[in-house]
């Protein structure tokens, strides 16, 4: 038995659905939600010590279905969750990171049918920590004197 229908739920297209021959009134058929799509995902180190900027755009994710994790391992072992959200697109800063360290990030988007898709793993390196300090004229003269000795 086949029922011919036109069905298109955001990239899930069906013109014919084949049903089993032993249909009863208790048969239940569920349509899956549209697939979650990661349209873009990137990270960058803007030059601020301890900061990486994360940008993304996702379609068809469920409420709180967008999760971004970071790790210092390229295979994303022992990740830390940076963000769980429903916001489909944004840029935000991850602050307080160690300087001169490469961080890896991955985004997972889940749709209303609990099907998930993972982004590629992307990375950025935070700038080197540099500490500048000011010397008074007397302190500078003392340093110069000690170097002379």
GROMACS .gro file of C-alpha atoms in nm:
model
  149
    1UNK     CA    1   0.000   0.000   0.000
    2UNK     CA    2   0.133   0.343  -0.088
    3UNK     CA    3  -0.001   0.685  -0.013
    4UNK     CA    4   0.109   0.950  -0.259
    5UNK     CA    5   0.160   1.286  -0.094
    6UNK     CA    6   0.364   1.597  -0.134
    7UNK     CA    7   0.576   1.657   0.174
    8UNK     CA    8   0.860   1.903   0.218
    9UNK     CA    9   0.971   2.004   0.565
   10UNK     CA   10   1.287   2.204   0.504
   11UNK     CA   11   1.493   1.956   0.300
   12UNK     CA   12   1.305   1.640   0.406
   13UNK     CA   13   1.116   1.560   0.088
   14UNK     CA   14   0.891   1.266   0.016
   15UNK     CA   15   0.659   1.204  -0.276
   16UNK     CA   16   0.565   0.848  -0.180
   17UNK     CA   17   0.549   0.686   0.160
   18UNK     CA   18   0.530   0.306   0.158
   19UNK     CA   19   0.320   0.170   0.439
   20UNK     CA   20   0.319  -0.186   0.571
   21UNK     CA   21   0.038  -0.417   0.456
   22UNK     CA   22  -0.078  -0.489   0.810
   23UNK     CA   23  -0.192  -0.139   0.905
   24UNK     CA   24  -0.418  -0.110   1.206
   25UNK     CA   25  -0.574   0.187   1.377
   26UNK     CA   26  -0.299   0.172   1.638
   27UNK     CA   27  -0.015   0.241   1.392
   28UNK     CA   28   0.166   0.566   1.464
   29UNK     CA   29   0.394   0.746   1.219
   30UNK     CA   30   0.616   1.033   1.325
   31UNK     CA   31   0.756   1.298   1.097
   32UNK     CA   32   1.106   1.411   1.183
   33UNK     CA   33   1.187   1.775   1.239
   34UNK     CA   34   1.393   1.967   0.988
   35UNK     CA   35   1.764   1.887   1.012
   36UNK     CA   36   1.979   2.127   1.212
   37UNK     CA   37   2.225   2.308   0.986
   38UNK     CA   38   2.549   2.480   1.087
   39UNK     CA   39   2.574   2.763   0.834
   40UNK     CA   40   2.898   2.904   0.974
   41UNK     CA   41   3.129   2.859   1.273
   42UNK     CA   42   3.460   3.034   1.336
   43UNK     CA   43   3.693   3.151   1.612
   44UNK     CA   44   3.961   3.419   1.615
   45UNK     CA   45   4.208   3.574   1.858
   46UNK     CA   46   4.151   3.951   1.830
   47UNK     CA   47   4.473   4.050   2.009
   48UNK     CA   48   4.332   4.093   2.360
   49UNK     CA   49   4.522   3.882   2.611
   50UNK     CA   50   4.314   3.586   2.725
   51UNK     CA   51   4.035   3.637   2.469
   52UNK     CA   52   3.899   3.437   2.176
   53UNK     CA   53   3.598   3.555   1.974
   54UNK     CA   54   3.347   3.289   1.865
   55UNK     CA   55   3.099   3.347   1.578
   56UNK     CA   56   2.832   3.112   1.448
   57UNK     CA   57   2.506   3.084   1.253
   58UNK     CA   58   2.275   2.781   1.288
   59UNK     CA   59   1.933   2.691   1.142
   60UNK     CA   60   1.661   2.457   1.272
   61UNK     CA   61   1.803   2.400   1.621
   62UNK     CA   62   1.568   2.327   1.910
   63UNK     CA   63   1.546   2.534   2.227
   64UNK     CA   64   1.889   2.524   2.393
   65UNK     CA   65   2.000   2.296   2.109
   66UNK     CA   66   2.320   2.485   2.033
   67UNK     CA   67   2.622   2.383   2.241
   68UNK     CA   68   2.977   2.513   2.198
   69UNK     CA   69   3.268   2.340   2.369
   70UNK     CA   70   3.641   2.416   2.393
   71UNK     CA   71   3.949   2.209   2.468
   72UNK     CA   72   4.325   2.243   2.455
   73UNK     CA   73   4.335   1.904   2.276
   74UNK     CA   74   4.288   1.893   1.898
   75UNK     CA   75   4.064   1.585   1.933
   76UNK     CA   76   3.837   1.774   2.178
   77UNK     CA   77   3.914   1.540   2.468
   78UNK     CA   78   3.808   1.670   2.811
   79UNK     CA   79   3.609   1.961   2.669
   80UNK     CA   80   3.457   2.248   2.866
   81UNK     CA   81   3.112   2.377   2.766
   82UNK     CA   82   3.141   2.744   2.678
   83UNK     CA   83   2.780   2.810   2.577
   84UNK     CA   84   2.439   2.641   2.562
   85UNK     CA   85   2.180   2.856   2.384
   86UNK     CA   86   1.881   2.890   2.155
   87UNK     CA   87   2.023   3.199   1.982
   88UNK     CA   88   2.060   3.108   1.614
   89UNK     CA   89   2.345   3.349   1.531
   90UNK     CA   90   2.585   3.560   1.732
   91UNK     CA   91   2.944   3.653   1.811
   92UNK     CA   92   3.074   3.653   2.166
   93UNK     CA   93   3.402   3.662   2.356
   94UNK     CA   94   3.550   3.386   2.568
   95UNK     CA   95   3.769   3.564   2.822
   96UNK     CA   96   4.007   3.461   3.099
   97UNK     CA   97   4.201   3.213   2.886
   98UNK     CA   98   4.572   3.143   2.925
   99UNK     CA   99   4.797   3.343   2.695
  100UNK     CA  100   4.994   3.192   2.407
  101UNK     CA  101   4.773   2.881   2.414
  102UNK     CA  102   4.594   2.710   2.127
  103UNK     CA  103   4.227   2.638   2.199
  104UNK     CA  104   4.001   2.412   1.992
  105UNK     CA  105   3.625   2.465   1.961
  106UNK     CA  106   3.334   2.255   1.830
  107UNK     CA  107   2.965   2.339   1.790
  108UNK     CA  108   2.685   2.082   1.816
  109UNK     CA  109   2.336   2.170   1.690
  110UNK     CA  110   2.036   1.951   1.779
  111UNK     CA  111   1.693   1.967   1.615
  112UNK     CA  112   1.349   1.897   1.767
  113UNK     CA  113   1.382   1.526   1.677
  114UNK     CA  114   1.703   1.512   1.887
  115UNK     CA  115   1.922   1.454   1.582
  116UNK     CA  116   2.258   1.626   1.622
  117UNK     CA  117   2.519   1.756   1.383
  118UNK     CA  118   2.875   1.857   1.478
  119UNK     CA  119   3.080   2.131   1.321
  120UNK     CA  120   3.438   2.088   1.216
  121UNK     CA  121   3.685   2.155   1.496
  122UNK     CA  122   3.827   2.507   1.467
  123UNK     CA  123   4.107   2.670   1.664
  124UNK     CA  124   4.272   2.995   1.761
  125UNK     CA  125   4.576   3.085   1.973
  126UNK     CA  126   4.553   3.352   2.240
  127UNK     CA  127   4.819   3.625   2.233
  128UNK     CA  128   5.134   3.592   2.442
  129UNK     CA  129   5.099   3.741   2.791
  130UNK     CA  130   5.324   4.043   2.816
  131UNK     CA  131   5.369   4.234   3.138
  132UNK     CA  132   5.488   4.592   3.120
  133UNK     CA  133   5.587   4.786   3.427
  134UNK     CA  134   5.703   5.139   3.493
  135UNK     CA  135   6.017   5.232   3.679
  136UNK     CA  136   6.071   5.558   3.856
  137UNK     CA  137   6.381   5.755   3.765
  138UNK     CA  138   6.551   5.638   4.087
  139UNK     CA  139   6.466   5.272   4.018
  140UNK     CA  140   6.598   5.302   3.663
  141UNK     CA  141   6.924   5.457   3.787
  142UNK     CA  142   6.961   5.170   4.038
  143UNK     CA  143   6.910   4.909   3.762
  144UNK     CA  144   7.166   5.083   3.544
  145UNK     CA  145   7.412   5.102   3.835
  146UNK     CA  146   7.368   4.730   3.912
  147UNK     CA  147   7.429   4.642   3.549
  148UNK     CA  148   7.747   4.851   3.555
  149UNK     CA  149   7.885   4.651   3.848
   0.00000   0.00000   0.00000
